C-alpha positions as protocol buffer text, in pm:
chain_id: "A"
residue {
  index: 1
  type: MET
  ca { x: -780 y: -581 z: -359 }
}
residue {
  index: 2
  type: ALA
  ca { x: -1067 y: -666 z: -126 }
}
residue {
  index: 3
  type: TYR
  ca { x: -1026 y: -872 z: 186 }
}
residue {
  index: 4
  type: ASN
  ca { x: -1274 y: -1019 z: 427 }
}
residue {
  index: 5
  type: THR
  ca { x: -1145 y: -815 z: 719 }
}
residue {
  index: 6
  type: ASP
  ca { x: -1252 y: -1061 z: 989 }
}
residue {
  index: 7
  type: GLU
  ca { x: -1079 y: -1354 z: 816 }
}
residue {
  index: 8
  type: ARG
  ca { x: -765 y: -1148 z: 757 }
}
residue {
  index: 9
  type: ILE
  ca { x: -743 y: -1043 z: 1122 }
}
residue {
  index: 10
  type: ASP
  ca { x: -798 y: -1404 z: 1236 }
}
residue {
  index: 11
  type: THR
  ca { x: -523 y: -1525 z: 1003 }
}
residue {
  index: 12
  type: LEU
  ca { x: -280 y: -1265 z: 1136 }
}
residue {
  index: 13
  type: LYS
  ca { x: -363 y: -1362 z: 1494 }
}
residue {
  index: 14
  type: GLU
  ca { x: -311 y: -1732 z: 1425 }
}
residue {
  index: 15
  type: CYS
  ca { x: -9 y: -1712 z: 1193 }
}
residue {
  index: 16
  type: ALA
  ca { x: 293 y: -1538 z: 1339 }
}
residue {
  index: 17
  type: SER
  ca { x: 479 y: -1531 z: 1007 }
}
residue {
  index: 18
  type: ALA
  ca { x: 182 y: -1368 z: 829 }
}
residue {
  index: 19
  type: ALA
  ca { x: 157 y: -1110 z: 1107 }
}
residue {
  index: 20
  type: SER
  ca { x: 531 y: -1043 z: 1088 }
}
residue {
  index: 21
  type: TYR
  ca { x: 516 y: -1007 z: 711 }
}
residue {
  index: 22
  type: ALA
  ca { x: 221 y: -767 z: 742 }
}
residue {
  index: 23
  type: ARG
  ca { x: 419 y: -556 z: 994 }
}
residue {
  index: 24
  type: ILE
  ca { x: 719 y: -547 z: 759 }
}
residue {
  index: 25
  type: ILE
  ca { x: 506 y: -440 z: 463 }
}
residue {
  index: 26
  type: SER
  ca { x: 329 y: -180 z: 676 }
}
residue {
  index: 27
  type: GLU
  ca { x: 658 y: -31 z: 790 }
}
residue {
  index: 28
  type: ILE
  ca { x: 794 y: -24 z: 433 }
}
residue {
  index: 29
  type: ASN
  ca { x: 475 y: 151 z: 319 }
}
residue {
  index: 30
  type: ARG
  ca { x: 505 y: 404 z: 602 }
}
residue {
  index: 31
  type: LEU
  ca { x: 862 y: 489 z: 503 }
}
residue {
  index: 32
  type: ARG
  ca { x: 772 y: 513 z: 135 }
}
residue {
  index: 33
  type: LYS
  ca { x: 485 y: 751 z: 210 }
}
residue {
  index: 34
  type: GLY
  ca { x: 738 y: 961 z: 398 }
}
residue {
  index: 35
  type: GLY
  ca { x: 949 y: 986 z: 85 }
}
residue {
  index: 36
  type: THR
  ca { x: 1202 y: 710 z: 140 }
}
residue {
  index: 37
  type: PRO
  ca { x: 1295 y: 536 z: -186 }
}
residue {
  index: 38
  type: ARG
  ca { x: 1165 y: 178 z: -219 }
}
residue {
  index: 39
  type: ASP
  ca { x: 1502 y: 0 z: -204 }
}
residue {
  index: 40
  type: GLU
  ca { x: 1617 y: 203 z: 94 }
}
residue {
  index: 41
  type: ALA
  ca { x: 1288 y: 145 z: 278 }
}
residue {
  index: 42
  type: VAL
  ca { x: 1306 y: -232 z: 216 }
}
residue {
  index: 43
  type: ASN
  ca { x: 1668 y: -253 z: 335 }
}
residue {
  index: 44
  type: ASP
  ca { x: 1607 y: -35 z: 640 }
}
residue {
  index: 45
  type: VAL
  ca { x: 1304 y: -234 z: 752 }
}
residue {
  index: 46
  type: LEU
  ca { x: 1461 y: -575 z: 693 }
}
residue {
  index: 47
  type: ARG
  ca { x: 1775 y: -478 z: 882 }
}
residue {
  index: 48
  type: SER
  ca { x: 1568 y: -360 z: 1178 }
}
residue {
  index: 49
  type: VAL
  ca { x: 1367 y: -683 z: 1222 }
}
residue {
  index: 50
  type: PRO
  ca { x: 1427 y: -794 z: 1584 }
}
residue {
  index: 51
  type: LYS
  ca { x: 1596 y: -1130 z: 1655 }
}
residue {
  index: 52
  type: GLU
  ca { x: 1280 y: -1251 z: 1830 }
}
residue {
  index: 53
  type: ASP
  ca { x: 1077 y: -1208 z: 1511 }
}
residue {
  index: 54
  type: VAL
  ca { x: 961 y: -1535 z: 1356 }
}
residue {
  index: 55
  type: LEU
  ca { x: 1096 y: -1426 z: 1015 }
}
residue {
  index: 56
  type: TYR
  ca { x: 1434 y: -1302 z: 1140 }
}
residue {
  index: 57
  type: THR
  ca { x: 1626 y: -1619 z: 1053 }
}
residue {
  index: 58
  type: ILE
  ca { x: 1471 y: -1651 z: 708 }
}
residue {
  index: 59
  type: ILE
  ca { x: 1528 y: -1284 z: 632 }
}
residue {
  index: 60
  type: HIS
  ca { x: 1894 y: -1299 z: 729 }
}
residue {
  index: 61
  type: GLN
  ca { x: 1968 y: -1639 z: 570 }
}
residue {
  index: 62
  type: GLU
  ca { x: 1789 y: -1551 z: 246 }
}
residue {
  index: 63
  type: TYR
  ca { x: 1835 y: -1176 z: 253 }
}
residue {
  index: 64
  type: ASP
  ca { x: 1894 y: -1130 z: -120 }
}
residue {
  index: 65
  type: ALA
  ca { x: 1593 y: -1347 z: -210 }
}
residue {
  index: 66
  type: VAL
  ca { x: 1368 y: -1159 z: 33 }
}
residue {
  index: 67
  type: VAL
  ca { x: 1484 y: -821 z: -102 }
}
residue {
  index: 68
  type: LYS
  ca { x: 1424 y: -945 z: -457 }
}
residue {
  index: 69
  type: MET
  ca { x: 1077 y: -1074 z: -365 }
}
residue {
  index: 70
  type: LEU
  ca { x: 981 y: -744 z: -202 }
}
residue {
  index: 71
  type: GLY
  ca { x: 1124 y: -562 z: -502 }
}
residue {
  index: 72
  type: TYR
  ca { x: 896 y: -760 z: -732 }
}
residue {
  index: 73
  type: GLU
  ca { x: 598 y: -686 z: -511 }
}
residue {
  index: 74
  type: TYR
  ca { x: 661 y: -314 z: -510 }
}
residue {
  index: 75
  type: THR
  ca { x: 758 y: -307 z: -876 }
}
residue {
  index: 76
  type: LEU
  ca { x: 419 y: -462 z: -958 }
}
residue {
  index: 77
  type: GLU
  ca { x: 237 y: -215 z: -732 }
}
residue {
  index: 78
  type: ASP
  ca { x: 430 y: 77 z: -880 }
}
residue {
  index: 79
  type: PHE
  ca { x: 352 y: -52 z: -1230 }
}
residue {
  index: 80
  type: LYS
  ca { x: -19 y: -78 z: -1153 }
}
residue {
  index: 81
  type: GLN
  ca { x: -31 y: 268 z: -995 }
}
residue {
  index: 82
  type: ASN
  ca { x: 170 y: 431 z: -1274 }
}
residue {
  index: 83
  type: ASN
  ca { x: -46 y: 272 z: -1543 }
}
residue {
  index: 84
  type: TYR
  ca { x: -362 y: 373 z: -1360 }
}
residue {
  index: 85
  type: GLU
  ca { x: -243 y: 734 z: -1337 }
}
residue {
  index: 86
  type: LYS
  ca { x: -118 y: 728 z: -1697 }
}
residue {
  index: 87
  type: GLY
  ca { x: -454 y: 596 z: -1818 }
}
residue {
  index: 88
  type: ARG
  ca { x: -642 y: 865 z: -1628 }
}
residue {
  index: 89
  type: GLU
  ca { x: -415 y: 1132 z: -1773 }
}
residue {
  index: 90
  type: GLU
  ca { x: -445 y: 996 z: -2127 }
}
residue {
  index: 91
  type: GLY
  ca { x: -821 y: 994 z: -2089 }
}
residue {
  index: 92
  type: ARG
  ca { x: -813 y: 1358 z: -1984 }
}
residue {
  index: 93
  type: GLU
  ca { x: -578 y: 1447 z: -2268 }
}
residue {
  index: 94
  type: GLU
  ca { x: -810 y: 1283 z: -2516 }
}
residue {
  index: 95
  type: GLY
  ca { x: -1100 y: 1472 z: -2365 }
}
residue {
  index: 96
  type: ARG
  ca { x: -1260 y: 1155 z: -2235 }
}
residue {
  index: 97
  type: ASP
  ca { x: -1341 y: 1061 z: -1886 }
}
residue {
  index: 98
  type: GLU
  ca { x: -1541 y: 759 z: -1775 }
}
residue {
  index: 99
  type: LYS
  ca { x: -1872 y: 945 z: -1780 }
}
residue {
  index: 100
  type: THR
  ca { x: -1816 y: 1078 z: -2132 }
}
residue {
  index: 101
  type: THR
  ca { x: -1723 y: 730 z: -2251 }
}
residue {
  index: 102
  type: GLU
  ca { x: -2037 y: 584 z: -2093 }
}
residue {
  index: 103
  type: VAL
  ca { x: -2253 y: 849 z: -2261 }
}
residue {
  index: 104
  type: ILE
  ca { x: -2090 y: 783 z: -2599 }
}
residue {
  index: 105
  type: ILE
  ca { x: -2143 y: 408 z: -2559 }
}
residue {
  index: 106
  type: ARG
  ca { x: -2508 y: 470 z: -2472 }
}
residue {
  index: 107
  type: MET
  ca { x: -2554 y: 694 z: -2776 }
}
residue {
  index: 108
  type: LEU
  ca { x: -2385 y: 439 z: -3004 }
}
residue {
  index: 109
  type: THR
  ca { x: -2610 y: 167 z: -2866 }
}
residue {
  index: 110
  type: MET
  ca { x: -2916 y: 384 z: -2934 }
}
residue {
  index: 111
  type: GLN
  ca { x: -2790 y: 442 z: -3289 }
}
residue {
  index: 112
  type: TYR
  ca { x: -2736 y: 817 z: -3260 }
}
residue {
  index: 113
  type: SER
  ca { x: -2567 y: 948 z: -3572 }
}
residue {
  index: 114
  type: LEU
  ca { x: -2199 y: 1039 z: -3566 }
}
residue {
  index: 115
  type: PRO
  ca { x: -2275 y: 1413 z: -3599 }
}
residue {
  index: 116
  type: GLN
  ca { x: -2523 y: 1392 z: -3309 }
}
residue {
  index: 117
  type: ILE
  ca { x: -2269 y: 1214 z: -3086 }
}
residue {
  index: 118
  type: ILE
  ca { x: -2004 y: 1473 z: -3170 }
}
residue {
  index: 119
  type: ALA
  ca { x: -2244 y: 1759 z: -3095 }
}
residue {
  index: 120
  type: ILE
  ca { x: -2368 y: 1614 z: -2766 }
}
residue {
  index: 121
  type: SER
  ca { x: -2044 y: 1467 z: -2627 }
}
residue {
  index: 122
  type: ASP
  ca { x: -1797 y: 1726 z: -2754 }
}
residue {
  index: 123
  type: ALA
  ca { x: -1569 y: 1433 z: -2847 }
}
residue {
  index: 124
  type: ASP
  ca { x: -1390 y: 1420 z: -3178 }
}
residue {
  index: 125
  type: GLU
  ca { x: -1467 y: 1164 z: -3449 }
}
residue {
  index: 126
  type: GLU
  ca { x: -1153 y: 960 z: -3384 }
}
residue {
  index: 127
  type: THR
  ca { x: -1237 y: 924 z: -3014 }
}
residue {
  index: 128
  type: ILE
  ca { x: -1591 y: 812 z: -3093 }
}
residue {
  index: 129
  type: ARG
  ca { x: -1469 y: 560 z: -3351 }
}
residue {
  index: 130
  type: THR
  ca { x: -1216 y: 427 z: -3100 }
}
residue {
  index: 131
  type: ILE
  ca { x: -1483 y: 384 z: -2831 }
}
residue {
  index: 132
  type: ALA
  ca { x: -1712 y: 212 z: -3082 }
}
residue {
  index: 133
  type: LYS
  ca { x: -1436 y: -27 z: -3188 }
}
residue {
  index: 134
  type: GLU
  ca { x: -1324 y: -99 z: -2829 }
}
residue {
  index: 135
  type: ASN
  ca { x: -1681 y: -190 z: -2738 }
}
residue {
  index: 136
  type: GLY
  ca { x: -1779 y: -377 z: -3056 }
}
residue {
  index: 137
  type: LEU
  ca { x: -2042 y: -122 z: -3149 }
}
residue {
  index: 138
  type: THR
  ca { x: -2145 y: -7 z: -3497 }
}
residue {
  index: 139
  type: MET
  ca { x: -2166 y: 355 z: -3601 }
}
residue {
  index: 140
  type: ASN
  ca { x: -2458 y: 533 z: -3762 }
}
residue {
  index: 141
  type: GLU
  ca { x: -2267 y: 749 z: -4009 }
}
residue {
  index: 142
  type: SER
  ca { x: -2561 y: 967 z: -4119 }
}
């Protein structure tokens, strides 16, 4: 996710609740990087919010809803990260990385024959057919 850094800093300076939320998320992230499980990190951080904090009342009145909301946020992030890593690993297992896929697409576009693509890319026929199909490209079978 890309932010305009200047606008984001201005928003945090002007909006106490946004700044508080950012601090909470930052602290949860710090704990998680240190190995604390997500649920434990969320609970620890929320319980340590000082009474002077602008979000203190909301957090303590709607504690379960806030925990659930943060759980959704981290579940989505975990899902994205796990799928990203899984996709990278599957690509490696299939013998394809981004560069190989780009080369195969280029060769398909230039109408290289299937045997030429196999010889040059070291990819198997199934992988090449899959890339062609995924990208709406036709194959030169000769």
